[in-house]
Coordinates of C-alpha atoms and ligand atoms in Angstrom, one line a residue:
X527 CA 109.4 88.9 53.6
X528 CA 111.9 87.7 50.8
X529 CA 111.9 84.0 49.8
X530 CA 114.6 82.4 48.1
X531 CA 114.2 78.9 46.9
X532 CA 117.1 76.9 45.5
X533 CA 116.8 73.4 43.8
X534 CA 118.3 71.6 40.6
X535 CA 115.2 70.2 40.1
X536 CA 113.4 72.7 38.5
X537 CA 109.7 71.3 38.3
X538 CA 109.8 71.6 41.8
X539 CA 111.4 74.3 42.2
X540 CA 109.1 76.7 40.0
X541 CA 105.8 74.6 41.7
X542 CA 107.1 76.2 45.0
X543 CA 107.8 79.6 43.8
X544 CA 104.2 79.6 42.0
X545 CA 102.3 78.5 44.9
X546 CA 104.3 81.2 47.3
X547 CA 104.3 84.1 44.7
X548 CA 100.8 85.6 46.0
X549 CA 101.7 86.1 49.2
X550 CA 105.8 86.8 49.6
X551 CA 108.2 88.4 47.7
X552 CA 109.5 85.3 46.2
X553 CA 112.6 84.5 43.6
X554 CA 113.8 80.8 42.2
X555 CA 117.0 79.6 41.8
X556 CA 118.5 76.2 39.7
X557 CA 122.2 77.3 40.9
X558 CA 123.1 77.5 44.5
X559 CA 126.3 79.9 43.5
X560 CA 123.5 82.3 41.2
X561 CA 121.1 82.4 44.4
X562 CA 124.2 82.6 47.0
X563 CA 125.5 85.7 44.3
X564 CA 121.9 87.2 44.9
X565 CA 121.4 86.9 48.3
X566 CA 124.6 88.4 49.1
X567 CA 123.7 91.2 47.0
X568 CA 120.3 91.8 48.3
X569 CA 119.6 89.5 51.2
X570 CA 117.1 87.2 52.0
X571 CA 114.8 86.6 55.2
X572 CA 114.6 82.9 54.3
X573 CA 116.3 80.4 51.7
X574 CA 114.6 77.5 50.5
X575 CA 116.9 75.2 49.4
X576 CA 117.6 71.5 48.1
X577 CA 120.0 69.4 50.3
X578 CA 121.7 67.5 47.2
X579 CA 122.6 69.8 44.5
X580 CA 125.8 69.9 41.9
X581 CA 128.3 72.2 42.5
X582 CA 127.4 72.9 46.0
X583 CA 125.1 71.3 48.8
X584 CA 122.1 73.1 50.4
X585 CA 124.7 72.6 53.5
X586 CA 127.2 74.4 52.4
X587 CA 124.8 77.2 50.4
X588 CA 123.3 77.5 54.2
X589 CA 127.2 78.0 56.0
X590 CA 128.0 80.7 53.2
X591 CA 125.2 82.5 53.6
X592 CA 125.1 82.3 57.4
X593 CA 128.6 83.6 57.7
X594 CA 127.4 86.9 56.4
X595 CA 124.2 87.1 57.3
X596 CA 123.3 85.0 60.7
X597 CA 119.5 86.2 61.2
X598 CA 118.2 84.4 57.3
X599 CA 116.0 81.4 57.8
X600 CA 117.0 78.3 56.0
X601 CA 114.3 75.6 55.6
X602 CA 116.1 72.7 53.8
X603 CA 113.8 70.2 51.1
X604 CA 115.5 66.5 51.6
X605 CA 114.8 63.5 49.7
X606 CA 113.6 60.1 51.6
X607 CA 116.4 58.4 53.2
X608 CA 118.2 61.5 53.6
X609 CA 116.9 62.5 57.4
X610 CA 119.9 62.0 59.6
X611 CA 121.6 64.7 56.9
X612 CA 118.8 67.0 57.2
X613 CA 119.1 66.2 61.1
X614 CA 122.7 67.7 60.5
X615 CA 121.5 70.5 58.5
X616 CA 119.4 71.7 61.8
X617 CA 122.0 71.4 64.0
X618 CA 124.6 73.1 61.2
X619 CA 121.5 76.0 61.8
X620 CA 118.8 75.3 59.6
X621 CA 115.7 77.1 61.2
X622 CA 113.9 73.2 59.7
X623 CA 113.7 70.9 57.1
X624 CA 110.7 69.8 54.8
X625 CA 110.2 65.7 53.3
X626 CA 110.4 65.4 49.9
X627 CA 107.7 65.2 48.0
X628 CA 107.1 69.0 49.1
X629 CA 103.8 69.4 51.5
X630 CA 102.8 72.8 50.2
X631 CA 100.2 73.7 52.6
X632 CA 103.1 72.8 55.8
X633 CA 105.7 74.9 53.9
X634 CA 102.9 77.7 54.2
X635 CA 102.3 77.0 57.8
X636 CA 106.5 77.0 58.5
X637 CA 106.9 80.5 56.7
X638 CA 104.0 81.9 58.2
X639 CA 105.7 81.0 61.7
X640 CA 109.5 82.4 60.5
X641 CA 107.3 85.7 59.1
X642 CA 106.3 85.4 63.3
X643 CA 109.5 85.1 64.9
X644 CA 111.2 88.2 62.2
X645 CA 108.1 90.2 63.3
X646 CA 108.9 89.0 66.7
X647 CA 112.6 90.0 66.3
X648 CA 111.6 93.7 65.0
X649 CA 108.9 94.2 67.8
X650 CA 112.3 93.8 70.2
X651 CA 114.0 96.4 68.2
X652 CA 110.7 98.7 68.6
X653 CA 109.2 98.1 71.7
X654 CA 108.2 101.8 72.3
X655 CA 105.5 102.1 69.6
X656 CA 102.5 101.9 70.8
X657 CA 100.3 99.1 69.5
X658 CA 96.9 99.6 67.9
X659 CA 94.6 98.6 65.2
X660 CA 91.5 100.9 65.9
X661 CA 90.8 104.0 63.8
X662 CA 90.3 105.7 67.3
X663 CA 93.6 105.6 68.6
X664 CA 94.9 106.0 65.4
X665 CA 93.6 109.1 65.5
X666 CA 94.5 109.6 69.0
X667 CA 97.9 108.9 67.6
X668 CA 98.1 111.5 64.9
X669 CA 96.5 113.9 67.7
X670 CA 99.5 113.2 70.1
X671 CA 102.0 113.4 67.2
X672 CA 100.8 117.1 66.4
X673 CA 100.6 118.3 69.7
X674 CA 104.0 116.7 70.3
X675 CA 105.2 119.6 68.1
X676 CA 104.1 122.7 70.7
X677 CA 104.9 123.4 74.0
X678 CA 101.3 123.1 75.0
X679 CA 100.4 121.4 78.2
X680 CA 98.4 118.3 77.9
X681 CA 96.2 116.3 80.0
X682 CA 96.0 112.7 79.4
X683 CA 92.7 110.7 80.9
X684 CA 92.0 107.3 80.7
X685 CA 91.0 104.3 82.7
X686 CA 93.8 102.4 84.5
X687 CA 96.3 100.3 82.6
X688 CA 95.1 101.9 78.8
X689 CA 98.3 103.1 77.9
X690 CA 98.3 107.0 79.4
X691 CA 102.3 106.8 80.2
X692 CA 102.7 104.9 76.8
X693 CA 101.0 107.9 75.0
X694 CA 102.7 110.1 77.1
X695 CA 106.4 108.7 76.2
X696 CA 105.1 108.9 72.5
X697 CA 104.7 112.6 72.8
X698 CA 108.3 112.7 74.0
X699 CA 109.4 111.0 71.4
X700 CA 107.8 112.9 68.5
X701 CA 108.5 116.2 70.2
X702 CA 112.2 118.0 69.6
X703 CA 112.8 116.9 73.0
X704 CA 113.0 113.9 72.1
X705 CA 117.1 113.5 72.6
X706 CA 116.2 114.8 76.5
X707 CA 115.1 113.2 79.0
X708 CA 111.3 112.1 79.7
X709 CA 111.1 112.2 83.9
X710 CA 107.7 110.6 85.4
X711 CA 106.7 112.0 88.7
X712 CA 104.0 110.7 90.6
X713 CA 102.0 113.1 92.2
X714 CA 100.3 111.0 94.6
X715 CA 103.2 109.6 96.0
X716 CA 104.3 112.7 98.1
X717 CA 103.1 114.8 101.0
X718 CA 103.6 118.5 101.9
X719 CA 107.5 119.3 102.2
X720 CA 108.5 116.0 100.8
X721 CA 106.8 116.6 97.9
X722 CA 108.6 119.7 96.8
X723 CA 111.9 118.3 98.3
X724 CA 111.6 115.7 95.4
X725 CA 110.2 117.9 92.7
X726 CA 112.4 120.9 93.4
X727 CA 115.6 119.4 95.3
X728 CA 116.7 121.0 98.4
X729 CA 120.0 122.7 99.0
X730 CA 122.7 121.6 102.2
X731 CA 121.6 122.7 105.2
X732 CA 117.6 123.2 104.1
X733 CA 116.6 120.9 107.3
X734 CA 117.6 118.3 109.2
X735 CA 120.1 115.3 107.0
X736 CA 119.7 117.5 104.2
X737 CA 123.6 117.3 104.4
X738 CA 124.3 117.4 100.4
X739 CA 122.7 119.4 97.5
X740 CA 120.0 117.3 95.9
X741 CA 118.7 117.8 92.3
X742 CA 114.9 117.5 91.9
X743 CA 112.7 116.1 89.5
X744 CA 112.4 119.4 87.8
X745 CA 115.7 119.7 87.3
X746 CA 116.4 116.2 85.9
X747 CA 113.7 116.8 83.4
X748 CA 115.8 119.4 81.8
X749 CA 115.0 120.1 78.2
X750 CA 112.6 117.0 78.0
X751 CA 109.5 116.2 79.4
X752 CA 108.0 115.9 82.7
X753 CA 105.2 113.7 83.0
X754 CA 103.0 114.3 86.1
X755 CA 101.6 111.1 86.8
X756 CA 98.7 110.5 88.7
X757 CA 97.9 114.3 89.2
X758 CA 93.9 113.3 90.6
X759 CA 95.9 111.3 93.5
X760 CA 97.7 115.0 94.6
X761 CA 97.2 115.8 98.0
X762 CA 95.2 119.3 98.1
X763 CA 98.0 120.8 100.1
X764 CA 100.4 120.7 97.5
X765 CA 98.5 121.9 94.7
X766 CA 99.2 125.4 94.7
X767 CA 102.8 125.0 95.0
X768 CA 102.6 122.8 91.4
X769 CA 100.4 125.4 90.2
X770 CA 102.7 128.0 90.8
X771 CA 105.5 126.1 89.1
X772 CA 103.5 125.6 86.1
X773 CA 102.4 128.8 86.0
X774 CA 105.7 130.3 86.1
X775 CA 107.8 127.7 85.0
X776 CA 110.3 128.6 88.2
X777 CA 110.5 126.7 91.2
X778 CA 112.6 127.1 94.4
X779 CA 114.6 124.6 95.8
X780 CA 114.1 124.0 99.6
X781 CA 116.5 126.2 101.5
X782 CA 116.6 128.4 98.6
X783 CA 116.1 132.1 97.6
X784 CA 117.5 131.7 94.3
X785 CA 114.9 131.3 91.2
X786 CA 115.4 128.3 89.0
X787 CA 113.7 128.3 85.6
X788 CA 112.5 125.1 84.1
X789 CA 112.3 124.7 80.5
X790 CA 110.2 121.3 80.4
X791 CA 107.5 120.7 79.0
X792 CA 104.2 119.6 81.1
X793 CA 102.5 116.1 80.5
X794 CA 99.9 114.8 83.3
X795 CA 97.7 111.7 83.6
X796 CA 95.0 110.4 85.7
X797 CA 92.9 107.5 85.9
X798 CA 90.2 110.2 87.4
X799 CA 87.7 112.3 86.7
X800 CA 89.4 116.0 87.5
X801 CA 86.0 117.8 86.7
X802 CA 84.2 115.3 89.6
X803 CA 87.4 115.9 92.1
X804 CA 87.0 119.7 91.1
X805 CA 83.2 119.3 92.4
X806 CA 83.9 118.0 94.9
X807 CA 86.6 120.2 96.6
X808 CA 89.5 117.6 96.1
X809 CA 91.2 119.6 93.3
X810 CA 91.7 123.2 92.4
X811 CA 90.0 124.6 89.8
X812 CA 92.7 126.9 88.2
X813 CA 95.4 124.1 88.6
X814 CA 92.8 122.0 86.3
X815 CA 92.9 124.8 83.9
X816 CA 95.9 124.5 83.8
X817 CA 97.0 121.2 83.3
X818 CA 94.1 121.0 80.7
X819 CA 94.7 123.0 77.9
X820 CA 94.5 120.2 75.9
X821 CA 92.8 116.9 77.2
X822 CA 93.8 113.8 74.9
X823 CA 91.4 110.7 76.6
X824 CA 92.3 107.3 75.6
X825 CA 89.4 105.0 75.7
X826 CA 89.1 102.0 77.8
X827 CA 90.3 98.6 76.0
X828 CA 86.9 97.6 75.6
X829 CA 85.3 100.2 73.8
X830 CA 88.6 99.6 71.1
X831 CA 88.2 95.8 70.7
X832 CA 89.9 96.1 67.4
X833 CA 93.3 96.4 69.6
X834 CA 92.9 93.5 71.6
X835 CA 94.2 90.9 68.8
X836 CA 97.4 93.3 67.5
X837 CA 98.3 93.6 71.6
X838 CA 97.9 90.2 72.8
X839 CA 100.4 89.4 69.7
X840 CA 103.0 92.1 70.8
X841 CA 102.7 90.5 74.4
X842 CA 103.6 87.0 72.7
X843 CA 106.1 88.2 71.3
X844 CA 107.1 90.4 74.7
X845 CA 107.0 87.6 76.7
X846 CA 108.4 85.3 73.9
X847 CA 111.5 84.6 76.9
X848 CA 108.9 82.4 78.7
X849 CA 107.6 80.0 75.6
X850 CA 109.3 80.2 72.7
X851 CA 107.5 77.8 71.3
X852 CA 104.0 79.7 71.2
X853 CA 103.6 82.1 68.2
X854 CA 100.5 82.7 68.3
X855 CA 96.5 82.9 69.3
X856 CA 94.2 79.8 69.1
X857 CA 91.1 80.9 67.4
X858 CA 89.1 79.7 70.9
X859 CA 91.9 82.1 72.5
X860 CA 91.0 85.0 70.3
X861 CA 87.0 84.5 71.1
X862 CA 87.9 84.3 74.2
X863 CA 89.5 87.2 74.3
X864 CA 87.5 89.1 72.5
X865 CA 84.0 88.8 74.4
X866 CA 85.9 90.1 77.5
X867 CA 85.4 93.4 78.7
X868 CA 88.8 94.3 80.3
X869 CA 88.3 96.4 83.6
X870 CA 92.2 96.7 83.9
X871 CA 92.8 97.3 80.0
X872 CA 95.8 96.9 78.3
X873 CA 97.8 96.3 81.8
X874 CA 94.9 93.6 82.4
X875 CA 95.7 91.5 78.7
X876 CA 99.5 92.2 79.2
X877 CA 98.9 90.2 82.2
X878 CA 96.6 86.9 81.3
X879 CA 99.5 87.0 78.1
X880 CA 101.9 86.7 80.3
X881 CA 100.1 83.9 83.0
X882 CA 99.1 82.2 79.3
X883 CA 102.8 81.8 78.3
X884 CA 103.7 80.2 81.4
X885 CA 100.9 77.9 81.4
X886 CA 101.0 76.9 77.6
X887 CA 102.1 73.3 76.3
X888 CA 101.3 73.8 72.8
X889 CA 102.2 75.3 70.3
X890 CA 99.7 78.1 70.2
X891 CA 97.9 80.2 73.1
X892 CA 95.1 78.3 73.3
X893 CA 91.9 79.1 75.4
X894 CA 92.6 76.8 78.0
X895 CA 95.7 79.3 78.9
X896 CA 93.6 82.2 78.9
X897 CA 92.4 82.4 82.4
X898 CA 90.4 85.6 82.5
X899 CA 89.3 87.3 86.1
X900 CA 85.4 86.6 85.0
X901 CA 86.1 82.8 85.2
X902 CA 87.6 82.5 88.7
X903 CA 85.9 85.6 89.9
X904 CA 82.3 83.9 88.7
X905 CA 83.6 80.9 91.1
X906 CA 84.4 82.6 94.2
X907 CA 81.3 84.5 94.0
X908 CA 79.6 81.5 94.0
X909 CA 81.0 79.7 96.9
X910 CA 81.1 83.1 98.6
X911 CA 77.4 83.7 98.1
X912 CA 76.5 80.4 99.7
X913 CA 78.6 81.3 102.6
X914 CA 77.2 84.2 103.0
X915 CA 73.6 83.3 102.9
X916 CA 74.4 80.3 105.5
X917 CA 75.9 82.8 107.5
X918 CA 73.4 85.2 107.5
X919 CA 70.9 82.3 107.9
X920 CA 72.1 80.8 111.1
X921 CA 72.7 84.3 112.7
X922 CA 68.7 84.9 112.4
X923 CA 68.2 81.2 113.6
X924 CA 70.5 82.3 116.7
X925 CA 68.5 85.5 117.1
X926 CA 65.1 83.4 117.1
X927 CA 66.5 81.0 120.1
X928 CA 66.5 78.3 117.6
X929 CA 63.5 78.2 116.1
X930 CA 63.7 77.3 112.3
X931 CA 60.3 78.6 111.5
X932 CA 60.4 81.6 113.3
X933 CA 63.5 82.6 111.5
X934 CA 61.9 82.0 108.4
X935 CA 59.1 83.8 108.8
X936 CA 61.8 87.0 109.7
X937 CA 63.6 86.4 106.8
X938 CA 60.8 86.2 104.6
X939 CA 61.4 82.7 103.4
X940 CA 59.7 79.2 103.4
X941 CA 61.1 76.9 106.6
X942 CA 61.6 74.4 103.5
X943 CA 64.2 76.6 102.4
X944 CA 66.5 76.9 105.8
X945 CA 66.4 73.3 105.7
X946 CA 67.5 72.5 102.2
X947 CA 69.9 75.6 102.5
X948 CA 71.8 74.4 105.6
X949 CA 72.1 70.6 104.3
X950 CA 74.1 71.5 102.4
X951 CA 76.6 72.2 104.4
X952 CA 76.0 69.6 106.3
Ligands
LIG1191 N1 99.1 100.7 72.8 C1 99.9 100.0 73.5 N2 100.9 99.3 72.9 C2 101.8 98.5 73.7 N3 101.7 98.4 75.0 C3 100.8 99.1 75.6 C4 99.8 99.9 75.0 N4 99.0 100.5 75.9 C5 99.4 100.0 77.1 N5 100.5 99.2 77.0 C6 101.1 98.4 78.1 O1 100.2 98.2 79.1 C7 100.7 98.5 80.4 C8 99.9 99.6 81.0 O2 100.1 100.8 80.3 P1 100.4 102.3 81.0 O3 101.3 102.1 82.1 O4 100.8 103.2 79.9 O5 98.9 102.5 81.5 P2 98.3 103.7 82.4 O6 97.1 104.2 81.7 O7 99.4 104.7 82.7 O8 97.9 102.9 83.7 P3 97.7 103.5 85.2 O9 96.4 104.3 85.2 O10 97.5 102.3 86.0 O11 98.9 104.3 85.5 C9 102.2 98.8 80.1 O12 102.9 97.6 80.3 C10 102.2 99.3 78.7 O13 103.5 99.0 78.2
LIG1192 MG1 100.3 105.1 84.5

């Protein structure tokens, strides 16, 4: 992040630059018409400048350099009894302004929230890279990018909601098919001749309101890549007509006797375990073969923890439309969220991010936002077990005609215990 800071006074001036030069790129400036020269030149992500200057105001600087380059931050430095002007200044489209004498430490906090909001601004521009921090998808990053490269097919396993259709839209997008389309088709979705209808298109005529020509998935896929999603969800009947498509890489479309050669490339994904559904007659060997020439498995959230912080920031910034005013995790937010254990994984945290922005009155995500399944879940279990033990209680009461004791005694329990139990329901 470039810093520009502009004032006359030039104690202050080189005080700020010295205090900021560890951690920005950061260059002073005594003349607002040197540091507008400069930033036209080579830009600036934020201008610190002086209100009252000679020659030309911090207003003025700020309108100049706005009119060229709208997304710099301006925080303007104002002298007491100059608010309503620094009032103006924000409304002219200063990002803020700062008291004079200069609070260092709340300078810091300010640009560490603009460095936010650019991050926040680039994540827009990039939403398709995957996030990560851990050296394990990393690697499983690197893996996907070289693979990406061949035609080979590739299997992608993982626990629901860890990011299998993310990976698999970054092997597009690494691949020379890149500039082609990527077509998810899920498998689960379709039975017998409705299945191939969609995956192979039918010509007119082919059976009844079949009265137009309709391309199929296959054929939409093109060039690019056709992602098979949810392949452990395929009904058995099915399976050898997808295995013969992959095999040959033609398919007929219904009502047709002519061939049509497919020149996509094969990416599938399920949540189970094929070798179990392969035990257990569900799935066909050789169409697991297949499919699993190369098996990339992405593990669950939990067993990556070092993720969770670096996601739960992309989804503030995702959902940055609901709160702009949160930037960040609370500390309590991010211990929070780090002793979970995330049964629906990345889906799961994109989630309680999203329920956290709507909920949020402060400035950060603080705990208190982050409701997590194990807090309600813990409650309901608890009422529910009551209920059910009352339940179960006054059904053996019933059974004995009535008799407290007797039921004890065939539930194994002290009478005591019926009697405290069902008080308190009472
Ligand atoms: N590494 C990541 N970076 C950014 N977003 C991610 C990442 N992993 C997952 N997500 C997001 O989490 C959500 C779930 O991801 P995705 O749909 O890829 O999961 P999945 O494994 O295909 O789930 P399912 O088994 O339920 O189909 C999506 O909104 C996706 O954008
Ligand atoms: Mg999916």
């Amino acid at each position: 992040m470039r810093i520009v800071i502009v004032d006359d006074d030039e104690t202050l001036g080189k005080l700020i630059e010295k205090s900021l030069s560890s951690d920005f790129d950061v260059r002073y400036f005594n003349d607002p018409q040197d540091a507008l020269k400069n930033i036209m030149a080579v830009g600036a992500d934020v201008v610190i400048s002086d209100i009252k200057m000679p020659k030309m105001t911090g207003v003025e600087l700020l309108k100049a350099v706005k009119s060229e380059s709208p997304d710099t931050y301006f925080i303007l430095i104002t002298g007491f009894g100059t608010v309503k002007e620094s009032v103006d200044a924000v409304k002219a489209g200063a990002h803020d302004y700062l008291l004079k004498p200069v609070d260092i430490d709340m300078l810091y906090k300010k640009l560490m929230d603009i460095r936010k909001l650019i991050e926040r601004r680039e994540a827009r521009i990039d939403s398709e890279t995957p996030v990560y921090n851990s050296t394990v998808f990393g690697e499983i990053l690197s893996l996907a990018e070289r693979v990406a490269k061949t035609d080979t097919n590739v299997l992608i396993t993982g626990e629901t909601g860890c990011g299998k259709e993310v990976l698999a839209r970054y092997i597009h997008t690494k691949s020379e098919r890149s500039k082609a389309p990527f077509v998810p088709f899920n498998c689960g979705n379709f039975q017998d001749h409705l299945f191939e209808s969609e995956l192979f298109g039918y010509r007119k005529g082919a059976f009844t309101g079949a009265d137009s020509h309709k391309r199929g998935i296959a054929a939409a896929a093109g060039t690019g890549t056709l992602f098979l999603d949810e392949i452990g969800e395929m009904p058995l009947t099915v399976q050898p007509k997808l295995l013969r498509f992959i095999e040959t890489k033609t398919y007929y479309p219904v009502g047709s006797t002519e061939p049509v050669t497919s020149r996509s490339r094969f990416v599938a994904a399920t949540n189970k375990s094929l070798e179990k559904e392969v035990k257990e007659g569900n799935f066909r060997q050789d169409l697991y073969f297949r499919l699993n020439v190369l098996n990339i498995h992405i593990p669950p959230l939990r067993e990556r923890k070092d993720d969770i912080i670096p996601l739960a920031d992309h989804f503030i910034n995702k959902f940055s439309h609901l709160n702009a005013n949160v930037l960040r995790l609370s500390d309590c937010a991010m211990k929070k969220l780090m002793a979970y254990n995330f049964p629906g994984n990345v889906r799961e945290l994109a989630n309680i991010i999203e329920r956290g922005m709507i909920l949020e009155k402060d400035k950060v995500l603080t705990d208190k936002s982050i409701l997590i399944m194990d807090d309600s879940q813990s409650a309901e279990d608890i009422v529910n077990l009551d209920e059910l033990i009352i339940n179960h209680m006054q059904k053996i009461i019933d059974r004995a005609g009535g008799n407290k004791k007797k039921a004890a005694s065939m539930l194994g329990i002290d009478v005591s215990t019926i009697y405290r139990k069902l008080k308190i329901t009472d």
